[in-house]
PDB file of C-alpha atoms in Angstrom:
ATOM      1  CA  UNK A 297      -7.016   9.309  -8.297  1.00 63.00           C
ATOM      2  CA  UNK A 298      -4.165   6.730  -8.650  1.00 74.00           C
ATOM      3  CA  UNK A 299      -6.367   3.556  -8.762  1.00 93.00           C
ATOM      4  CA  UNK A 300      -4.762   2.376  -5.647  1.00 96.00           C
ATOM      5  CA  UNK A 301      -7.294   3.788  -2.576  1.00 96.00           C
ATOM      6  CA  UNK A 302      -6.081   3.247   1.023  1.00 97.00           C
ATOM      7  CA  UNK A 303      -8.197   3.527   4.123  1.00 97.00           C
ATOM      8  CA  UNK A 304      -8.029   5.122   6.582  1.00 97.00           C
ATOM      9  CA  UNK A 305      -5.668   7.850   6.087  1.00 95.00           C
ATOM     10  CA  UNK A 306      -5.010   8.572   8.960  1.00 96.00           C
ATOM     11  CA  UNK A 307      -4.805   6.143  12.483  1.00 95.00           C
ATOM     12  CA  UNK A 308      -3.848   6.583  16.231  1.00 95.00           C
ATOM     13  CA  UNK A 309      -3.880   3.226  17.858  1.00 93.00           C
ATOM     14  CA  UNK A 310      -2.122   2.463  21.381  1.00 90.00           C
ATOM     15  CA  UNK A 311       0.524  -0.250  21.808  1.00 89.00           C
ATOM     16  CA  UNK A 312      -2.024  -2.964  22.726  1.00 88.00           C
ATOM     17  CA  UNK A 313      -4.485  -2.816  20.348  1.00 89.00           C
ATOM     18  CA  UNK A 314      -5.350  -4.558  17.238  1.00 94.00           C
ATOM     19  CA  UNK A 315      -6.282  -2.693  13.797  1.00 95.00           C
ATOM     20  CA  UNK A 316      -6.221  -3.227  10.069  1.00 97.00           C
ATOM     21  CA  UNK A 317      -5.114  -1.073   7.161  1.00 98.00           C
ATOM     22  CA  UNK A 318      -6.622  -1.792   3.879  1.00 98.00           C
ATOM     23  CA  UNK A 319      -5.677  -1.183   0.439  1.00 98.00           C
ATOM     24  CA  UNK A 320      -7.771  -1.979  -2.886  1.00 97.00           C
ATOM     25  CA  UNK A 321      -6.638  -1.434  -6.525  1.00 97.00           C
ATOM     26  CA  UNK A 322      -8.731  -1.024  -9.374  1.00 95.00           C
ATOM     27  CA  UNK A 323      -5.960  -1.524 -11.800  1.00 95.00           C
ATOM     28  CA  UNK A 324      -6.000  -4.791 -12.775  1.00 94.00           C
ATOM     29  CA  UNK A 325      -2.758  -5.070 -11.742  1.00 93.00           C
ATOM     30  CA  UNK A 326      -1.689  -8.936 -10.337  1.00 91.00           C
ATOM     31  CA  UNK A 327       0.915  -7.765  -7.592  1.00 91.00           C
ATOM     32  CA  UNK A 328       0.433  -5.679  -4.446  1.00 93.00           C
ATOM     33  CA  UNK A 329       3.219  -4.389  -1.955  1.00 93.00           C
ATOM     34  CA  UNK A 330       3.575  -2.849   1.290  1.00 95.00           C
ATOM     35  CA  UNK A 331       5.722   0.011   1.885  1.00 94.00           C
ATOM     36  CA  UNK A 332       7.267   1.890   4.819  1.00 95.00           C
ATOM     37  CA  UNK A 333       7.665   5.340   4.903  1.00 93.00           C
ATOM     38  CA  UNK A 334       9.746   6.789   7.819  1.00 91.00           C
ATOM     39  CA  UNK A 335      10.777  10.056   8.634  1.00 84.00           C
ATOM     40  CA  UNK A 336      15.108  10.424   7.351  1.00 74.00           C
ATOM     41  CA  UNK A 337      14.598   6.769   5.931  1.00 81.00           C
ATOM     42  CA  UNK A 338      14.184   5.630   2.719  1.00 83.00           C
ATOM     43  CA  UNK A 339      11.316   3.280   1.543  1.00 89.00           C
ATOM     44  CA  UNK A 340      11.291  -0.199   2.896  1.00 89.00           C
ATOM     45  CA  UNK A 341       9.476  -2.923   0.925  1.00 90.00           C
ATOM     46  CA  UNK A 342       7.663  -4.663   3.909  1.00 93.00           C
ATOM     47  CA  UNK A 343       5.943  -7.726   1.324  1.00 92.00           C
ATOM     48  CA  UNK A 344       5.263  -8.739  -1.781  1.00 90.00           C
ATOM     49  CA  UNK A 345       1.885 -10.526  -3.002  1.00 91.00           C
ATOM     50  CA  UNK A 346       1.692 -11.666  -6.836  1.00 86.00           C
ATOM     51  CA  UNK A 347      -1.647 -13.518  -7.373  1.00 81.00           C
ATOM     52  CA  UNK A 348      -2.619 -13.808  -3.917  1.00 79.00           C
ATOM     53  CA  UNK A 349       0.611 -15.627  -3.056  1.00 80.00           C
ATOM     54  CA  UNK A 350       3.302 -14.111  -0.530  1.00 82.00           C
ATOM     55  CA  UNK A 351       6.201 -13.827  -2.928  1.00 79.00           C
ATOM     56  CA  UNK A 352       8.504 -11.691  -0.204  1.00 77.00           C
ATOM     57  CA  UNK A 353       8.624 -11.078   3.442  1.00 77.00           C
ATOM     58  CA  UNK A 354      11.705  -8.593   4.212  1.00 77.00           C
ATOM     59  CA  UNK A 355      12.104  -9.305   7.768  1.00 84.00           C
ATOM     60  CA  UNK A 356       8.925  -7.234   8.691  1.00 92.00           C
ATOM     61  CA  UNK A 357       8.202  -8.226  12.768  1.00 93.00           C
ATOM     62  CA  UNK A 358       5.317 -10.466  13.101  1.00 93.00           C
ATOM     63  CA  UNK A 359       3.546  -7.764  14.783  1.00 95.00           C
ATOM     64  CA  UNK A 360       2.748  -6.495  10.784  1.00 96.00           C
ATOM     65  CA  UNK A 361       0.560  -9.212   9.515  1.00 95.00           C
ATOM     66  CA  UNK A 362      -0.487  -9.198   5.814  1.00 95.00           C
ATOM     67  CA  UNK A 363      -3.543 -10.789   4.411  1.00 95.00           C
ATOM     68  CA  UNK A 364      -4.363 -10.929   0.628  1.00 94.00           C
ATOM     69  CA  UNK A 365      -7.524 -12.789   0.061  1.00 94.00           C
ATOM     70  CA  UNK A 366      -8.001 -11.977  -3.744  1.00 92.00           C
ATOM     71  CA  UNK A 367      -5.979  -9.575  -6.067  1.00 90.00           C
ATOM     72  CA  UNK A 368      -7.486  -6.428  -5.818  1.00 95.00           C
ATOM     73  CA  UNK A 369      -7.316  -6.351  -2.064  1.00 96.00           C
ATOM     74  CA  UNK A 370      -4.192  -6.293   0.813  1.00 97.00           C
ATOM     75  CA  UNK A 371      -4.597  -5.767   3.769  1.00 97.00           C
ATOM     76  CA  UNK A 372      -1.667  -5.064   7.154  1.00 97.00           C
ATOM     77  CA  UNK A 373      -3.165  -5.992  10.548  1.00 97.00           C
ATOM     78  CA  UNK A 374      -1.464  -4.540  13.312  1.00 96.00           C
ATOM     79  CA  UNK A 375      -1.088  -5.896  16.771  1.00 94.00           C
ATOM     80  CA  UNK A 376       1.082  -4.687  19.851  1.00 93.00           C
ATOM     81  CA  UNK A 377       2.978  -2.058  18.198  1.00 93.00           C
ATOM     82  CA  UNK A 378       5.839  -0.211  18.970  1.00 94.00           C
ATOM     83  CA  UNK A 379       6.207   3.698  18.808  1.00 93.00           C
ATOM     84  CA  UNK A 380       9.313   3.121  16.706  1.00 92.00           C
ATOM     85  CA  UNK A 381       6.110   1.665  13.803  1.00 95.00           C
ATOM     86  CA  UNK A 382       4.618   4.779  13.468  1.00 95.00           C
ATOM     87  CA  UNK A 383       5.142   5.778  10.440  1.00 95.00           C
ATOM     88  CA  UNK A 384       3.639   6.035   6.821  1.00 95.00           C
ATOM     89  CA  UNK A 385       2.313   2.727   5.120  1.00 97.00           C
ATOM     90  CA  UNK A 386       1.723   2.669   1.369  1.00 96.00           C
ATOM     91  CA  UNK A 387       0.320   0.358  -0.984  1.00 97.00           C
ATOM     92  CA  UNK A 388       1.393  -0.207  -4.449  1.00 95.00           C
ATOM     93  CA  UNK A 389       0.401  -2.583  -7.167  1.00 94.00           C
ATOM     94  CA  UNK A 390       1.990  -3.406 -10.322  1.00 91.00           C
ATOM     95  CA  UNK A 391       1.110  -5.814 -13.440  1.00 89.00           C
ATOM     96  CA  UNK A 392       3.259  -8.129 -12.165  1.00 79.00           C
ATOM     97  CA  UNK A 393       6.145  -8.040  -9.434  1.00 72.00           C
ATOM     98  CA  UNK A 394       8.320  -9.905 -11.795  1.00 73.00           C
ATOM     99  CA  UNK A 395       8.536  -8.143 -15.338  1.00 72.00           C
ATOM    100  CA  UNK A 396      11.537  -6.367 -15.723  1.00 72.00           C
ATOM    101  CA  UNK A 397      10.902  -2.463 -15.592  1.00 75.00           C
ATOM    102  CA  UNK A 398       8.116  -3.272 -14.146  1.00 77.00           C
ATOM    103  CA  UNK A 399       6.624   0.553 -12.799  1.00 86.00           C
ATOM    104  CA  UNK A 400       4.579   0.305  -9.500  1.00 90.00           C
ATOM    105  CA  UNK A 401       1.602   2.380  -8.750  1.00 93.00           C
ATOM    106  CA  UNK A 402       1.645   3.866  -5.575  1.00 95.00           C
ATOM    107  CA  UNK A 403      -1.857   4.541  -2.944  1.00 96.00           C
ATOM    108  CA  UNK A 404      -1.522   7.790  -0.695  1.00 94.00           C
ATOM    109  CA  UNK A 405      -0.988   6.311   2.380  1.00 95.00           C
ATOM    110  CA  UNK A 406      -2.481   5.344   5.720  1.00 96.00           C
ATOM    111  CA  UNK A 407      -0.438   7.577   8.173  1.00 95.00           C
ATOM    112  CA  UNK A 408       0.196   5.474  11.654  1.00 96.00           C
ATOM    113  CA  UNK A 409       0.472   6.950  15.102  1.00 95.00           C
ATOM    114  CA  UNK A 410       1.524   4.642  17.908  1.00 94.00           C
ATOM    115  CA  UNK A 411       0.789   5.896  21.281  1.00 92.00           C
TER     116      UNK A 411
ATOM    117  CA  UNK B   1      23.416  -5.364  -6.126  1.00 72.00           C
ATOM    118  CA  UNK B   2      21.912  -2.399  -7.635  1.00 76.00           C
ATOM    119  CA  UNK B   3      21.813   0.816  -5.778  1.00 84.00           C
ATOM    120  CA  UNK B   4      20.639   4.530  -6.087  1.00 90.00           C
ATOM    121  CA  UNK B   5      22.264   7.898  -4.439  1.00 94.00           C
ATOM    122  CA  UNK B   6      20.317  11.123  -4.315  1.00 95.00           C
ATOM    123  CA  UNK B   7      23.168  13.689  -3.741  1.00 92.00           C
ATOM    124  CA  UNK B   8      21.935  16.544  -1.919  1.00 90.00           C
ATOM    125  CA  UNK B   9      18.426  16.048   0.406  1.00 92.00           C
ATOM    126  CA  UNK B  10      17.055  19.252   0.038  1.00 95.00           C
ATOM    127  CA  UNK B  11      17.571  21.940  -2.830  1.00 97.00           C
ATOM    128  CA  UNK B  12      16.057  25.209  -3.074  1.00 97.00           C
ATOM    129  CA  UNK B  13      15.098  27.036  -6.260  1.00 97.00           C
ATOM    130  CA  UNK B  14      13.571  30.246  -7.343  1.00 97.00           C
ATOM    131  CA  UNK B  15      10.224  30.666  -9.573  1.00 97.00           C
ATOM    132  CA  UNK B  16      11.510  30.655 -12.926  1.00 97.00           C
ATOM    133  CA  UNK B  17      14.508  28.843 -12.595  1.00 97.00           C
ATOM    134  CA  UNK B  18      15.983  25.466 -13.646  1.00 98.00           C
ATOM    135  CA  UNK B  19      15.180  22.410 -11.284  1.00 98.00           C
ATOM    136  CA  UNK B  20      18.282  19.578 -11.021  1.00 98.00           C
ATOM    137  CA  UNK B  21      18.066  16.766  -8.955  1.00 98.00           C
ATOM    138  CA  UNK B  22      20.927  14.198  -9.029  1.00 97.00           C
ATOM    139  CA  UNK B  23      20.443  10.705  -9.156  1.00 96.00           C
ATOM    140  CA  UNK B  24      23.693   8.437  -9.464  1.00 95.00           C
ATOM    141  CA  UNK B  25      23.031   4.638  -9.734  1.00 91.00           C
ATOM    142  CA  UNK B  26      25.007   1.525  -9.423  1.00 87.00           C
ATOM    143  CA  UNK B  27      24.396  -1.415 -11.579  1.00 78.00           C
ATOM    144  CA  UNK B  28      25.966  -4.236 -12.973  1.00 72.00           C
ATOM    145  CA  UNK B  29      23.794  -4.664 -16.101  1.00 73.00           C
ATOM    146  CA  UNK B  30      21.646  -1.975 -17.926  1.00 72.00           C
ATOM    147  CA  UNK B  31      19.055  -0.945 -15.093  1.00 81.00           C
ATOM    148  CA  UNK B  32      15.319   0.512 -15.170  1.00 88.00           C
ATOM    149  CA  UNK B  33      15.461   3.869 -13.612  1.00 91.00           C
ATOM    150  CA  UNK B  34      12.802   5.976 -12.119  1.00 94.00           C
ATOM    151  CA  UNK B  35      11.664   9.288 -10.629  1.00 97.00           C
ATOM    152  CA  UNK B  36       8.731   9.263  -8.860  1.00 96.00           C
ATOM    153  CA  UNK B  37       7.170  12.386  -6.745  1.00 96.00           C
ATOM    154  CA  UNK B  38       5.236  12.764  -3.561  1.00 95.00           C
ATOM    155  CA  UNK B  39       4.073  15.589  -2.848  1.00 93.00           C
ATOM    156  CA  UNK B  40       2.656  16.576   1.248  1.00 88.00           C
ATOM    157  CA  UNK B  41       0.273  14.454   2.992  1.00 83.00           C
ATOM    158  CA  UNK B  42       0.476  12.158  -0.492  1.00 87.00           C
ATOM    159  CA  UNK B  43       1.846   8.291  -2.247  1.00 90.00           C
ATOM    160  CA  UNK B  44       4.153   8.648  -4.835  1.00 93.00           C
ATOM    161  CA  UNK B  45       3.423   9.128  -8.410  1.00 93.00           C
ATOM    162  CA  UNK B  46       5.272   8.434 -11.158  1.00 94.00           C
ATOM    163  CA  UNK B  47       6.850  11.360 -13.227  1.00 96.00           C
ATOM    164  CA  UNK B  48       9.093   9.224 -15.746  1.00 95.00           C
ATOM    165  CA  UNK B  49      10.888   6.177 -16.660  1.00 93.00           C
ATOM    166  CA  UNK B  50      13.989   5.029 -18.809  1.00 91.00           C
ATOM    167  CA  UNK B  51      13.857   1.498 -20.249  1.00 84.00           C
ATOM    168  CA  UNK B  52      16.783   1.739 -22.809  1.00 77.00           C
ATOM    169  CA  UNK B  53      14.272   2.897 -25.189  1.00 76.00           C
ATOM    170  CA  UNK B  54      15.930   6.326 -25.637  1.00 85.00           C
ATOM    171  CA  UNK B  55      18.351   8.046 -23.181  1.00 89.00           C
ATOM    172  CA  UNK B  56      16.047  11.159 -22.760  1.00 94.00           C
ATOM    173  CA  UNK B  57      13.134  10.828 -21.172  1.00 95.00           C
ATOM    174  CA  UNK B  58      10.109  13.068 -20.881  1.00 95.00           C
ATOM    175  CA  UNK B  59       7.680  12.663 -17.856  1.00 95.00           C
ATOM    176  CA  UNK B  60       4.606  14.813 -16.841  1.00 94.00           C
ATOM    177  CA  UNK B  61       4.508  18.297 -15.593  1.00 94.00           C
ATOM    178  CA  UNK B  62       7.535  19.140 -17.882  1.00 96.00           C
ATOM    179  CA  UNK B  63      10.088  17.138 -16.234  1.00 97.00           C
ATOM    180  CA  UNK B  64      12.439  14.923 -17.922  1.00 97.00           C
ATOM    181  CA  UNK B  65      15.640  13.485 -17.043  1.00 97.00           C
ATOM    182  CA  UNK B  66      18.850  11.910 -19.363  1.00 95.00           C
ATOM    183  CA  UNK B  67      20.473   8.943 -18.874  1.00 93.00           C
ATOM    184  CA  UNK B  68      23.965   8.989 -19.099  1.00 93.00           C
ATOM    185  CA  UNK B  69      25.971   5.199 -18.811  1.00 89.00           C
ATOM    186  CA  UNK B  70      29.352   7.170 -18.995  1.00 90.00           C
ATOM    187  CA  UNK B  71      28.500   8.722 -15.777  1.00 92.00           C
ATOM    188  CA  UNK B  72      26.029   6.319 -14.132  1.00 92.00           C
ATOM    189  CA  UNK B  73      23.678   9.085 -13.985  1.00 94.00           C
ATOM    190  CA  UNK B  74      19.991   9.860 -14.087  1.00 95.00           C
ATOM    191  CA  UNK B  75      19.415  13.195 -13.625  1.00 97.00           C
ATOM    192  CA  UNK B  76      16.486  15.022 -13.115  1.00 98.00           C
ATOM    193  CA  UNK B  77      15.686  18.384 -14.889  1.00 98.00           C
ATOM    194  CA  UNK B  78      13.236  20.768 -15.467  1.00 98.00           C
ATOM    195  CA  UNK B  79      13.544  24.268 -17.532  1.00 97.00           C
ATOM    196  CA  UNK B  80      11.325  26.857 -15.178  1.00 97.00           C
ATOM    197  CA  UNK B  81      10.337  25.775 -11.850  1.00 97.00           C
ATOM    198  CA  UNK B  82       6.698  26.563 -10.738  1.00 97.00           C
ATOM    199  CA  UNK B  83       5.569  26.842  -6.961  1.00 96.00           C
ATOM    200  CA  UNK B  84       3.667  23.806  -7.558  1.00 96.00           C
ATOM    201  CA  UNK B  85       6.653  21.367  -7.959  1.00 97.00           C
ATOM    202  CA  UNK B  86       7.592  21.787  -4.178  1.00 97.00           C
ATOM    203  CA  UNK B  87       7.548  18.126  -3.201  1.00 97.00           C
ATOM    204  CA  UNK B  88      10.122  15.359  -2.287  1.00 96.00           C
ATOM    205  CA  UNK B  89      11.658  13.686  -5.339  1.00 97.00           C
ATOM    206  CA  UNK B  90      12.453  10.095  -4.991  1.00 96.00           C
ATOM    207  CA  UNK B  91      15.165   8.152  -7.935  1.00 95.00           C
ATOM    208  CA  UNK B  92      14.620   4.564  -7.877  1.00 92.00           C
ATOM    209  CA  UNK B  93      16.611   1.406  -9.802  1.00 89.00           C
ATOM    210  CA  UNK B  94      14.490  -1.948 -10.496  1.00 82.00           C
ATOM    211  CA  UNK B  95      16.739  -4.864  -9.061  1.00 69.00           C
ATOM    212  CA  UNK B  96      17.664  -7.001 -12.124  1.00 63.00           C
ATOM    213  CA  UNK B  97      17.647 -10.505  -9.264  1.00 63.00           C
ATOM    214  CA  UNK B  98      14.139 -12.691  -9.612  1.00 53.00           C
ATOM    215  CA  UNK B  99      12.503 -10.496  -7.470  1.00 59.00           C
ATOM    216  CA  UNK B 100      12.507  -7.009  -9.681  1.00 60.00           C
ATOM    217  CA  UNK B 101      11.500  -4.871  -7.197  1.00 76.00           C
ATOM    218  CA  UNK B 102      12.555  -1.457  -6.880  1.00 83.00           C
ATOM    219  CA  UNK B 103      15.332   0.038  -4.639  1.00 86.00           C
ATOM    220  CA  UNK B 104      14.496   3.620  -3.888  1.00 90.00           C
ATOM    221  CA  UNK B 105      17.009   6.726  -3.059  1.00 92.00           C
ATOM    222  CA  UNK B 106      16.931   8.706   0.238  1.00 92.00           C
ATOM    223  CA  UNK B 107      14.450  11.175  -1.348  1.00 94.00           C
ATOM    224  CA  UNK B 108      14.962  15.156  -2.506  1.00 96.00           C
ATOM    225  CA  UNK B 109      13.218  17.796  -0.716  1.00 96.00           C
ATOM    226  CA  UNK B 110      12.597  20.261  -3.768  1.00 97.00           C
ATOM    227  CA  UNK B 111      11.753  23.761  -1.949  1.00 97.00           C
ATOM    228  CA  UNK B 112      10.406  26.492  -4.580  1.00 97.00           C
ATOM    229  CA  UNK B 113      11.025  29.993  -3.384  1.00 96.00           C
ATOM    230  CA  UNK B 114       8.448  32.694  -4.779  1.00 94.00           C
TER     231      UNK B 114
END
């Protein structure tokens, strides 16, 4: 149990249609981040929220669609994907996204299939 | 611009024997350096972190890793490996900018041989 839960695990969507991945902490914590995990890639940050507030958007597609409506909860809608998105997508939280050594605390992932 | 360099993306070990994983970093000022795990079908999880407090660190499940300015290195080490510690092994800097976020390495395939 890390404190950060992600659901669902595990998702198989085509390239048309629309679904959301959803991560919760129960840390505290006052940041949340998106990850992506590809295969012979390192991690990409995708986006930053501190306090419910979009801090950083790395040049994620607008396909990838966050929504933070309160600090404990991020979610990444997904709409018209490619195959080149699937991929593993993991959550993180830390006290706050700006503190220097600041140590993130990772979910276990929602692993994405795009068909 | 800080950076980190995981030399070698898989190693093998036997039972019994001593784990290293490299981790070189660049940085212009004194950096935050991290080794986090993931093991299969799993996030990451933090096994230890250096914050100038003292230059060796311990982490959980007996790891523990030295930093070394000379060398720009943060190594990772552990005495006796167990079957358990096959996982990927990921060395990561905190960006010192107003962001802070962290810039991960390309990841170490530990592989534990019985």
């Amino acid at each position: 149990e890390t404190g950060v839960t992600q659901t669902p695990r595990h998702l198989v969507m085509g390239m048309t249609n629309k679904k959301s991945l959803k991560c919760e902490q129960h840390l505290g914590h006052n940041a949340m981040y998106w990850y992506k995990q590809s295969a012979k890639k390192p991690l990409e940050l995708m986006f930053v929220y501190s306090l419910e507030e979009r801090v950083e958007n790395n040049s994620v597609p607008s396909r990838f669609s966050p929504e933070c409506p309160n600090s404990s909860h991020l979610f990444l809608h997904l709409h018209t994907l490619q195959p080149e998105d699937s991929a593993l997508y993991l959550c993180a939280s830390s006290q706050d996204n700006r503190a220097l050594g600041n140590t993130i605390y990772f979910g276990e992932g929602s692993w994405l299939t795009v068909v | 611009a800080q950076s980190v360099t995981q030399l070698g993306s898989h190693v093998s070990v036997s039972e019994g024997a001593l784990v290293l994983l490299r981790c070189n970093y660049s940085s212009s000022v004194p950096p935050y350096l991290f080794w986090y795990v993931q093991y299969p079908n799993q996030g990451l999880q933090l096994l230890l972190k250096y914050t100038s407090a003292a230059t060796l660190v311990k982490g959980i499940n007996g790891f523990e890793a030295e930093f070394k300015k000379s060398e720009t290195s943060f190594h990772l080490t552990k005495p006796s490996a167990h079957m358990s510690d096959a996982a990927e092994y990921f060395c990561a800097v905190s960006r010192m900018d107003s962001s802070y976020k962290l810039i991960f390495g390309s990841g170490t395939r530990l592989l534990v041989r019985p």
